[in-house]
Amino acid sequence: MRLTTKDKILDVAEALFAEHGFNDTSLRTITSKAGVNLASVNYHFGDKKTLVRAVLNRYLEAFMPAVQDALITLNLNHTYTMSDVFESLREPLRALGDIRPNGTSRFMLLIGRGYTDVQGHLRWFITTRYQETLSLFTQSVLKANPNLTQETLFWRLHFTLGTCVFTMASSQALMEIAENDYEKQMDAKYIVDQLIPYLAAGVAA
Amino acid sequence: MRLTTKDKILDVAEALFAEHGFNDTSLRTITSKAGVNLASVNYHFGDKKTLVRAVLNRYLEAFMPAVQDALITLNLNHTYTMSDVFESLREPLRALGDIRPNGTSRFMLLIGRGYTDVQGHLRWFITTRYQETLSLFTQSVLKANPNLTQETLFWRLHFTLGTCVFTMASSQALMEIAENDYEKQMDAKYIVDQLIPYLAAGVAA
DNA sequence: GTCTATATTAAGATAGAC
DNA sequence: GTCTATCTTAATATAGAC
């Protein structure tokens, strides 16, 4: 057998959580689709909350250090633009596609679910464990446009998160429509290309 | 007795749906908090899906015609800016606060929940019933910036929808965080003030 | 580690008396 | 229209054999 039970659970849970949300994905659905026993979730993870965190953490532990590195490199410059800040996210996001098929959109979906589902424990987990990187990002945005107040910045970054989450959630449908209408091959990279200037413009406005 | 059983159910359901989402609010919680019998939901509304649509429709039937009117008025002008288009949404949104206390944020929350919870029936209900208004909005955006290609417009309007939906869905949590951090009283009007320039900048970029 | 079987809780919905 | 009582289903979680 190629995959351990633990990994089978993680892979299937990830797909289902991304598609239906955490609360609307039952352990029964996960285990039956993964071809493992219902009780194995509790054996390997203890409870559902811990499974949720484990799924998200496979991405976070790849993504966050990559962002951290990119931002540190960016900050070797004395000045930079808002576009430069958002460009720093491009490669770390793309690289998630190397970890797992559709890794980029999966990750963005899961993050969004963590905010919109009732998952206080998840928000707490992310912001406390990766506080250093998150605050380096905000500092960089602020350095790119020092006229932004802390408060305006707070709101615009959340708007940005919303844009990403929703886009990735509907990316499959959107790409199909766009491919039909504009007869052009679409992929996750293409969407990110459309996204980055839009986000930079909104945040810098 | 001032309120009918039906209205008591609608009022309580609205508050609970907005706060906890549709799937995480049980009929038992609604009826006990409303002081009515559990079976009365099924008597008056048939099932939970219909109750959900009834709650949202009290707002939609006020909001959509107001947007329609505002856009028709806007289009009496030969030219207008992207800001003008998004400004057209401001008064219809504000006016929801006259229908019911906190009407604006309630409505925004419910719409957001309709997109992020698994509520396909709700998305279908909105887009089919109010298609005319929705398409008038797209036409107006295009008139505000005729340089946008169909393709760019396509993507940016979806980004915009994502920003709105996500913001609405998490507005309660965001307001609480912001109130703590910036010691300022937040309300729906304040969020709309933050949102409109961000959206206009991103779409026009 | 994995399985069956089951405990426990809570949900939506309805039947039928009043 | 309203109520009690109940049906049916499905969720998380765990005990205990293998």
PDB file of N, CA and C in Angstrom, chain B residues 96-174:
ATOM      1  N   LEU B  96     -31.792  50.035   4.011  1.00  0.00           N
ATOM      2  CA  LEU B  96     -32.188  48.777   4.649  1.00  0.00           C
ATOM      3  C   LEU B  96     -32.203  48.920   6.169  1.00  0.00           C
ATOM      4  N   GLY B  97     -31.449  49.890   6.679  1.00  0.00           N
ATOM      5  CA  GLY B  97     -31.452  50.168   8.108  1.00  0.00           C
ATOM      6  C   GLY B  97     -32.764  50.773   8.587  1.00  0.00           C
ATOM      7  N   ASP B  98     -33.567  51.294   7.658  1.00  0.00           N
ATOM      8  CA  ASP B  98     -34.880  51.847   8.027  1.00  0.00           C
ATOM      9  C   ASP B  98     -35.940  50.753   8.161  1.00  0.00           C
ATOM     10  N   ILE B  99     -35.749  49.670   7.432  1.00  0.00           N
ATOM     11  CA  ILE B  99     -36.705  48.561   7.489  1.00  0.00           C
ATOM     12  C   ILE B  99     -36.691  47.907   8.859  1.00  0.00           C
ATOM     13  N   ARG B 100     -35.477  47.724   9.370  1.00  0.00           N
ATOM     14  CA  ARG B 100     -35.312  46.963  10.604  1.00  0.00           C
ATOM     15  C   ARG B 100     -33.998  47.415  11.256  1.00  0.00           C
ATOM     16  N   PRO B 101     -33.909  47.381  12.576  1.00  0.00           N
ATOM     17  CA  PRO B 101     -32.636  47.780  13.212  1.00  0.00           C
ATOM     18  C   PRO B 101     -31.481  46.938  12.663  1.00  0.00           C
ATOM     19  N   ASN B 102     -30.383  47.589  12.346  1.00  0.00           N
ATOM     20  CA  ASN B 102     -29.206  46.905  11.784  1.00  0.00           C
ATOM     21  C   ASN B 102     -29.502  46.207  10.456  1.00  0.00           C
ATOM     22  N   GLY B 103     -30.504  46.728   9.742  1.00  0.00           N
ATOM     23  CA  GLY B 103     -30.916  46.081   8.498  1.00  0.00           C
ATOM     24  C   GLY B 103     -29.785  45.938   7.499  1.00  0.00           C
ATOM     25  N   THR B 104     -28.946  46.951   7.388  1.00  0.00           N
ATOM     26  CA  THR B 104     -27.865  46.907   6.404  1.00  0.00           C
ATOM     27  C   THR B 104     -26.900  45.759   6.677  1.00  0.00           C
ATOM     28  N   SER B 105     -26.425  45.671   7.907  1.00  0.00           N
ATOM     29  CA  SER B 105     -25.446  44.615   8.189  1.00  0.00           C
ATOM     30  C   SER B 105     -26.112  43.245   8.199  1.00  0.00           C
ATOM     31  N   ARG B 106     -27.351  43.183   8.677  1.00  0.00           N
ATOM     32  CA  ARG B 106     -28.096  41.931   8.612  1.00  0.00           C
ATOM     33  C   ARG B 106     -28.153  41.409   7.173  1.00  0.00           C
ATOM     34  N   PHE B 107     -28.529  42.307   6.269  1.00  0.00           N
ATOM     35  CA  PHE B 107     -28.654  41.923   4.863  1.00  0.00           C
ATOM     36  C   PHE B 107     -27.316  41.464   4.289  1.00  0.00           C
ATOM     37  N   MET B 108     -26.281  42.222   4.577  1.00  0.00           N
ATOM     38  CA  MET B 108     -24.955  41.874   4.053  1.00  0.00           C
ATOM     39  C   MET B 108     -24.517  40.521   4.581  1.00  0.00           C
ATOM     40  N   LEU B 109     -24.758  40.293   5.863  1.00  0.00           N
ATOM     41  CA  LEU B 109     -24.412  39.009   6.450  1.00  0.00           C
ATOM     42  C   LEU B 109     -25.166  37.862   5.789  1.00  0.00           C
ATOM     43  N   LEU B 110     -26.471  38.058   5.604  1.00  0.00           N
ATOM     44  CA  LEU B 110     -27.291  36.985   5.048  1.00  0.00           C
ATOM     45  C   LEU B 110     -26.884  36.649   3.620  1.00  0.00           C
ATOM     46  N   ILE B 111     -26.610  37.679   2.817  1.00  0.00           N
ATOM     47  CA  ILE B 111     -26.156  37.443   1.448  1.00  0.00           C
ATOM     48  C   ILE B 111     -24.849  36.653   1.453  1.00  0.00           C
ATOM     49  N   GLY B 112     -23.937  37.076   2.303  1.00  0.00           N
ATOM     50  CA  GLY B 112     -22.658  36.382   2.407  1.00  0.00           C
ATOM     51  C   GLY B 112     -22.836  34.932   2.796  1.00  0.00           C
ATOM     52  N   ARG B 113     -23.699  34.699   3.768  1.00  0.00           N
ATOM     53  CA  ARG B 113     -23.978  33.319   4.190  1.00  0.00           C
ATOM     54  C   ARG B 113     -24.560  32.511   3.040  1.00  0.00           C
ATOM     55  N   GLY B 114     -25.387  33.157   2.232  1.00  0.00           N
ATOM     56  CA  GLY B 114     -26.012  32.463   1.114  1.00  0.00           C
ATOM     57  C   GLY B 114     -25.001  31.955   0.106  1.00  0.00           C
ATOM     58  N   TYR B 115     -23.872  32.639   0.018  1.00  0.00           N
ATOM     59  CA  TYR B 115     -22.854  32.201  -0.932  1.00  0.00           C
ATOM     60  C   TYR B 115     -21.862  31.233  -0.319  1.00  0.00           C
ATOM     61  N   THR B 116     -21.558  31.399   0.958  1.00  0.00           N
ATOM     62  CA  THR B 116     -20.499  30.575   1.530  1.00  0.00           C
ATOM     63  C   THR B 116     -21.032  29.312   2.192  1.00  0.00           C
ATOM     64  N   ASP B 117     -22.206  29.383   2.848  1.00  0.00           N
ATOM     65  CA  ASP B 117     -22.817  28.144   3.308  1.00  0.00           C
ATOM     66  C   ASP B 117     -23.210  27.346   2.061  1.00  0.00           C
ATOM     67  N   VAL B 118     -23.514  26.105   2.232  1.00  0.00           N
ATOM     68  CA  VAL B 118     -23.976  25.334   1.084  1.00  0.00           C
ATOM     69  C   VAL B 118     -25.454  25.619   0.888  1.00  0.00           C
ATOM     70  N   GLN B 119     -25.759  26.616   0.094  1.00  0.00           N
ATOM     71  CA  GLN B 119     -27.145  27.051  -0.080  1.00  0.00           C
ATOM     72  C   GLN B 119     -27.388  27.309  -1.563  1.00  0.00           C
ATOM     73  N   GLY B 120     -27.178  26.270  -2.373  1.00  0.00           N
ATOM     74  CA  GLY B 120     -27.363  26.404  -3.807  1.00  0.00           C
ATOM     75  C   GLY B 120     -28.734  26.948  -4.168  1.00  0.00           C
ATOM     76  N   HIS B 121     -29.736  26.509  -3.433  1.00  0.00           N
ATOM     77  CA  HIS B 121     -31.102  26.953  -3.735  1.00  0.00           C
ATOM     78  C   HIS B 121     -31.240  28.458  -3.585  1.00  0.00           C
ATOM     79  N   LEU B 122     -30.444  29.033  -2.668  1.00  0.00           N
ATOM     80  CA  LEU B 122     -30.525  30.465  -2.404  1.00  0.00           C
ATOM     81  C   LEU B 122     -29.868  31.255  -3.531  1.00  0.00           C
ATOM     82  N   ARG B 123     -28.697  30.796  -3.988  1.00  0.00           N
ATOM     83  CA  ARG B 123     -28.021  31.446  -5.113  1.00  0.00           C
ATOM     84  C   ARG B 123     -28.919  31.443  -6.341  1.00  0.00           C
ATOM     85  N   TRP B 124     -29.523  30.296  -6.588  1.00  0.00           N
ATOM     86  CA  TRP B 124     -30.411  30.158  -7.728  1.00  0.00           C
ATOM     87  C   TRP B 124     -31.594  31.116  -7.605  1.00  0.00           C
ATOM     88  N   PHE B 125     -32.165  31.176  -6.428  1.00  0.00           N
ATOM     89  CA  PHE B 125     -33.319  32.046  -6.150  1.00  0.00           C
ATOM     90  C   PHE B 125     -32.984  33.503  -6.450  1.00  0.00           C
ATOM     91  N   ILE B 126     -31.835  33.963  -5.996  1.00  0.00           N
ATOM     92  CA  ILE B 126     -31.460  35.371  -6.178  1.00  0.00           C
ATOM     93  C   ILE B 126     -31.169  35.696  -7.635  1.00  0.00           C
ATOM     94  N   THR B 127     -30.317  34.874  -8.268  1.00  0.00           N
ATOM     95  CA  THR B 127     -29.878  35.227  -9.623  1.00  0.00           C
ATOM     96  C   THR B 127     -30.999  35.098 -10.645  1.00  0.00           C
ATOM     97  N   THR B 128     -31.931  34.187 -10.440  1.00  0.00           N
ATOM     98  CA  THR B 128     -33.026  34.099 -11.407  1.00  0.00           C
ATOM     99  C   THR B 128     -34.074  35.175 -11.151  1.00  0.00           C
ATOM    100  N   ARG B 129     -34.409  35.405  -9.880  1.00  0.00           N
ATOM    101  CA  ARG B 129     -35.475  36.364  -9.624  1.00  0.00           C
ATOM    102  C   ARG B 129     -35.061  37.807  -9.906  1.00  0.00           C
ATOM    103  N   TYR B 130     -33.771  38.126  -9.715  1.00  0.00           N
ATOM    104  CA  TYR B 130     -33.345  39.518  -9.848  1.00  0.00           C
ATOM    105  C   TYR B 130     -32.328  39.721 -10.975  1.00  0.00           C
ATOM    106  N   GLN B 131     -32.423  38.891 -12.001  1.00  0.00           N
ATOM    107  CA  GLN B 131     -31.471  38.920 -13.110  1.00  0.00           C
ATOM    108  C   GLN B 131     -31.398  40.287 -13.789  1.00  0.00           C
ATOM    109  N   GLU B 132     -32.531  40.937 -13.942  1.00  0.00           N
ATOM    110  CA  GLU B 132     -32.595  42.211 -14.658  1.00  0.00           C
ATOM    111  C   GLU B 132     -31.701  43.262 -13.996  1.00  0.00           C
ATOM    112  N   THR B 133     -31.836  43.390 -12.694  1.00  0.00           N
ATOM    113  CA  THR B 133     -31.038  44.369 -11.956  1.00  0.00           C
ATOM    114  C   THR B 133     -29.556  44.024 -12.025  1.00  0.00           C
ATOM    115  N   LEU B 134     -29.248  42.759 -11.875  1.00  0.00           N
ATOM    116  CA  LEU B 134     -27.850  42.338 -11.887  1.00  0.00           C
ATOM    117  C   LEU B 134     -27.190  42.664 -13.233  1.00  0.00           C
ATOM    118  N   SER B 135     -27.922  42.491 -14.318  1.00  0.00           N
ATOM    119  CA  SER B 135     -27.305  42.727 -15.626  1.00  0.00           C
ATOM    120  C   SER B 135     -27.220  44.227 -15.936  1.00  0.00           C
ATOM    121  N   LEU B 136     -28.143  45.013 -15.396  1.00  0.00           N
ATOM    122  CA  LEU B 136     -28.053  46.466 -15.535  1.00  0.00           C
ATOM    123  C   LEU B 136     -26.788  46.987 -14.853  1.00  0.00           C
ATOM    124  N   PHE B 137     -26.427  46.358 -13.748  1.00  0.00           N
ATOM    125  CA  PHE B 137     -25.214  46.759 -13.041  1.00  0.00           C
ATOM    126  C   PHE B 137     -23.971  46.507 -13.907  1.00  0.00           C
ATOM    127  N   THR B 138     -23.871  45.339 -14.507  1.00  0.00           N
ATOM    128  CA  THR B 138     -22.736  45.032 -15.382  1.00  0.00           C
ATOM    129  C   THR B 138     -22.630  46.017 -16.535  1.00  0.00           C
ATOM    130  N   GLN B 139     -23.761  46.299 -17.158  1.00  0.00           N
ATOM    131  CA  GLN B 139     -23.758  47.254 -18.280  1.00  0.00           C
ATOM    132  C   GLN B 139     -23.230  48.610 -17.833  1.00  0.00           C
ATOM    133  N   SER B 140     -23.607  49.022 -16.638  1.00  0.00           N
ATOM    134  CA  SER B 140     -23.190  50.329 -16.130  1.00  0.00           C
ATOM    135  C   SER B 140     -21.685  50.385 -15.886  1.00  0.00           C
ATOM    136  N   VAL B 141     -21.137  49.306 -15.360  1.00  0.00           N
ATOM    137  CA  VAL B 141     -19.688  49.248 -15.147  1.00  0.00           C
ATOM    138  C   VAL B 141     -18.952  49.406 -16.477  1.00  0.00           C
ATOM    139  N   LEU B 142     -19.452  48.749 -17.489  1.00  0.00           N
ATOM    140  CA  LEU B 142     -18.821  48.807 -18.799  1.00  0.00           C
ATOM    141  C   LEU B 142     -18.909  50.201 -19.401  1.00  0.00           C
ATOM    142  N   LYS B 143     -20.019  50.868 -19.141  1.00  0.00           N
ATOM    143  CA  LYS B 143     -20.185  52.224 -19.655  1.00  0.00           C
ATOM    144  C   LYS B 143     -19.242  53.189 -18.923  1.00  0.00           C
ATOM    145  N   ALA B 144     -18.979  52.911 -17.655  1.00  0.00           N
ATOM    146  CA  ALA B 144     -18.086  53.772 -16.866  1.00  0.00           C
ATOM    147  C   ALA B 144     -16.645  53.667 -17.347  1.00  0.00           C
ATOM    148  N   ASN B 145     -16.249  52.491 -17.782  1.00  0.00           N
ATOM    149  CA  ASN B 145     -14.901  52.316 -18.338  1.00  0.00           C
ATOM    150  C   ASN B 145     -14.955  51.457 -19.583  1.00  0.00           C
ATOM    151  N   PRO B 146     -15.224  52.082 -20.737  1.00  0.00           N
ATOM    152  CA  PRO B 146     -15.382  51.324 -21.989  1.00  0.00           C
ATOM    153  C   PRO B 146     -14.079  50.707 -22.478  1.00  0.00           C
ATOM    154  N   ASN B 147     -12.949  51.097 -21.858  1.00  0.00           N
ATOM    155  CA  ASN B 147     -11.671  50.519 -22.269  1.00  0.00           C
ATOM    156  C   ASN B 147     -11.470  49.102 -21.746  1.00  0.00           C
ATOM    157  N   LEU B 148     -12.257  48.732 -20.744  1.00  0.00           N
ATOM    158  CA  LEU B 148     -12.134  47.381 -20.213  1.00  0.00           C
ATOM    159  C   LEU B 148     -12.514  46.384 -21.304  1.00  0.00           C
ATOM    160  N   THR B 149     -11.644  45.384 -21.479  1.00  0.00           N
ATOM    161  CA  THR B 149     -12.042  44.321 -22.394  1.00  0.00           C
ATOM    162  C   THR B 149     -13.097  43.480 -21.696  1.00  0.00           C
ATOM    163  N   GLN B 150     -13.904  42.810 -22.489  1.00  0.00           N
ATOM    164  CA  GLN B 150     -14.888  41.880 -21.935  1.00  0.00           C
ATOM    165  C   GLN B 150     -14.230  40.917 -20.947  1.00  0.00           C
ATOM    166  N   GLU B 151     -13.031  40.487 -21.326  1.00  0.00           N
ATOM    167  CA  GLU B 151     -12.347  39.472 -20.525  1.00  0.00           C
ATOM    168  C   GLU B 151     -11.909  40.025 -19.166  1.00  0.00           C
ATOM    169  N   THR B 152     -11.278  41.199 -19.199  1.00  0.00           N
ATOM    170  CA  THR B 152     -10.852  41.820 -17.950  1.00  0.00           C
ATOM    171  C   THR B 152     -12.054  42.133 -17.071  1.00  0.00           C
ATOM    172  N   LEU B 153     -13.106  42.658 -17.692  1.00  0.00           N
ATOM    173  CA  LEU B 153     -14.331  42.958 -16.959  1.00  0.00           C
ATOM    174  C   LEU B 153     -14.885  41.708 -16.286  1.00  0.00           C
ATOM    175  N   PHE B 154     -14.922  40.648 -17.040  1.00  0.00           N
ATOM    176  CA  PHE B 154     -15.405  39.367 -16.521  1.00  0.00           C
ATOM    177  C   PHE B 154     -14.701  39.001 -15.215  1.00  0.00           C
ATOM    178  N   TRP B 155     -13.378  39.061 -15.256  1.00  0.00           N
ATOM    179  CA  TRP B 155     -12.627  38.656 -14.069  1.00  0.00           C
ATOM    180  C   TRP B 155     -12.816  39.639 -12.917  1.00  0.00           C
ATOM    181  N   ARG B 156     -12.773  40.920 -13.231  1.00  0.00           N
ATOM    182  CA  ARG B 156     -12.816  41.900 -12.139  1.00  0.00           C
ATOM    183  C   ARG B 156     -14.167  41.942 -11.442  1.00  0.00           C
ATOM    184  N   LEU B 157     -15.228  41.708 -12.183  1.00  0.00           N
ATOM    185  CA  LEU B 157     -16.536  41.686 -11.519  1.00  0.00           C
ATOM    186  C   LEU B 157     -16.666  40.476 -10.597  1.00  0.00           C
ATOM    187  N   HIS B 158     -16.039  39.387 -10.994  1.00  0.00           N
ATOM    188  CA  HIS B 158     -16.062  38.237 -10.096  1.00  0.00           C
ATOM    189  C   HIS B 158     -15.183  38.477  -8.864  1.00  0.00           C
ATOM    190  N   PHE B 159     -14.056  39.147  -9.062  1.00  0.00           N
ATOM    191  CA  PHE B 159     -13.242  39.509  -7.904  1.00  0.00           C
ATOM    192  C   PHE B 159     -14.056  40.381  -6.955  1.00  0.00           C
ATOM    193  N   THR B 160     -14.785  41.334  -7.535  1.00  0.00           N
ATOM    194  CA  THR B 160     -15.593  42.255  -6.742  1.00  0.00           C
ATOM    195  C   THR B 160     -16.678  41.528  -5.959  1.00  0.00           C
ATOM    196  N   LEU B 161     -17.348  40.637  -6.645  1.00  0.00           N
ATOM    197  CA  LEU B 161     -18.365  39.838  -5.964  1.00  0.00           C
ATOM    198  C   LEU B 161     -17.750  39.090  -4.782  1.00  0.00           C
ATOM    199  N   GLY B 162     -16.571  38.539  -5.011  1.00  0.00           N
ATOM    200  CA  GLY B 162     -15.879  37.815  -3.949  1.00  0.00           C
ATOM    201  C   GLY B 162     -15.565  38.688  -2.758  1.00  0.00           C
ATOM    202  N   THR B 163     -15.087  39.883  -3.027  1.00  0.00           N
ATOM    203  CA  THR B 163     -14.779  40.811  -1.945  1.00  0.00           C
ATOM    204  C   THR B 163     -16.020  41.082  -1.112  1.00  0.00           C
ATOM    205  N   CYS B 164     -17.122  41.379  -1.786  1.00  0.00           N
ATOM    206  CA  CYS B 164     -18.376  41.700  -1.090  1.00  0.00           C
ATOM    207  C   CYS B 164     -18.863  40.519  -0.267  1.00  0.00           C
ATOM    208  N   VAL B 165     -18.950  39.385  -0.902  1.00  0.00           N
ATOM    209  CA  VAL B 165     -19.499  38.218  -0.229  1.00  0.00           C
ATOM    210  C   VAL B 165     -18.684  37.863   1.005  1.00  0.00           C
ATOM    211  N   PHE B 166     -17.385  37.835   0.839  1.00  0.00           N
ATOM    212  CA  PHE B 166     -16.532  37.456   1.962  1.00  0.00           C
ATOM    213  C   PHE B 166     -16.617  38.483   3.086  1.00  0.00           C
ATOM    214  N   THR B 167     -16.601  39.746   2.706  1.00  0.00           N
ATOM    215  CA  THR B 167     -16.680  40.808   3.710  1.00  0.00           C
ATOM    216  C   THR B 167     -17.994  40.720   4.477  1.00  0.00           C
ATOM    217  N   MET B 168     -19.065  40.497   3.729  1.00  0.00           N
ATOM    218  CA  MET B 168     -20.368  40.370   4.363  1.00  0.00           C
ATOM    219  C   MET B 168     -20.397  39.193   5.318  1.00  0.00           C
ATOM    220  N   ALA B 169     -19.872  38.086   4.841  1.00  0.00           N
ATOM    221  CA  ALA B 169     -19.913  36.875   5.648  1.00  0.00           C
ATOM    222  C   ALA B 169     -19.113  37.026   6.932  1.00  0.00           C
ATOM    223  N   SER B 170     -18.028  37.771   6.877  1.00  0.00           N
ATOM    224  CA  SER B 170     -17.197  37.880   8.085  1.00  0.00           C
ATOM    225  C   SER B 170     -17.311  39.253   8.739  1.00  0.00           C
ATOM    226  N   SER B 171     -18.323  40.030   8.352  1.00  0.00           N
ATOM    227  CA  SER B 171     -18.393  41.408   8.846  1.00  0.00           C
ATOM    228  C   SER B 171     -18.520  41.483  10.374  1.00  0.00           C
ATOM    229  N   GLN B 172     -19.263  40.551  10.940  1.00  0.00           N
ATOM    230  CA  GLN B 172     -19.435  40.586  12.394  1.00  0.00           C
ATOM    231  C   GLN B 172     -18.092  40.412  13.101  1.00  0.00           C
ATOM    232  N   ALA B 173     -17.363  39.372  12.695  1.00  0.00           N
ATOM    233  CA  ALA B 173     -16.058  39.118  13.301  1.00  0.00           C
ATOM    234  C   ALA B 173     -15.108  40.284  13.059  1.00  0.00           C
ATOM    235  N   LEU B 174     -15.105  40.803  11.824  1.00  0.00           N
ATOM    236  CA  LEU B 174     -14.199  41.907  11.495  1.00  0.00           C
ATOM    237  C   LEU B 174     -14.512  43.144  12.325  1.00  0.00           C
TER     238      LEU B 174
END
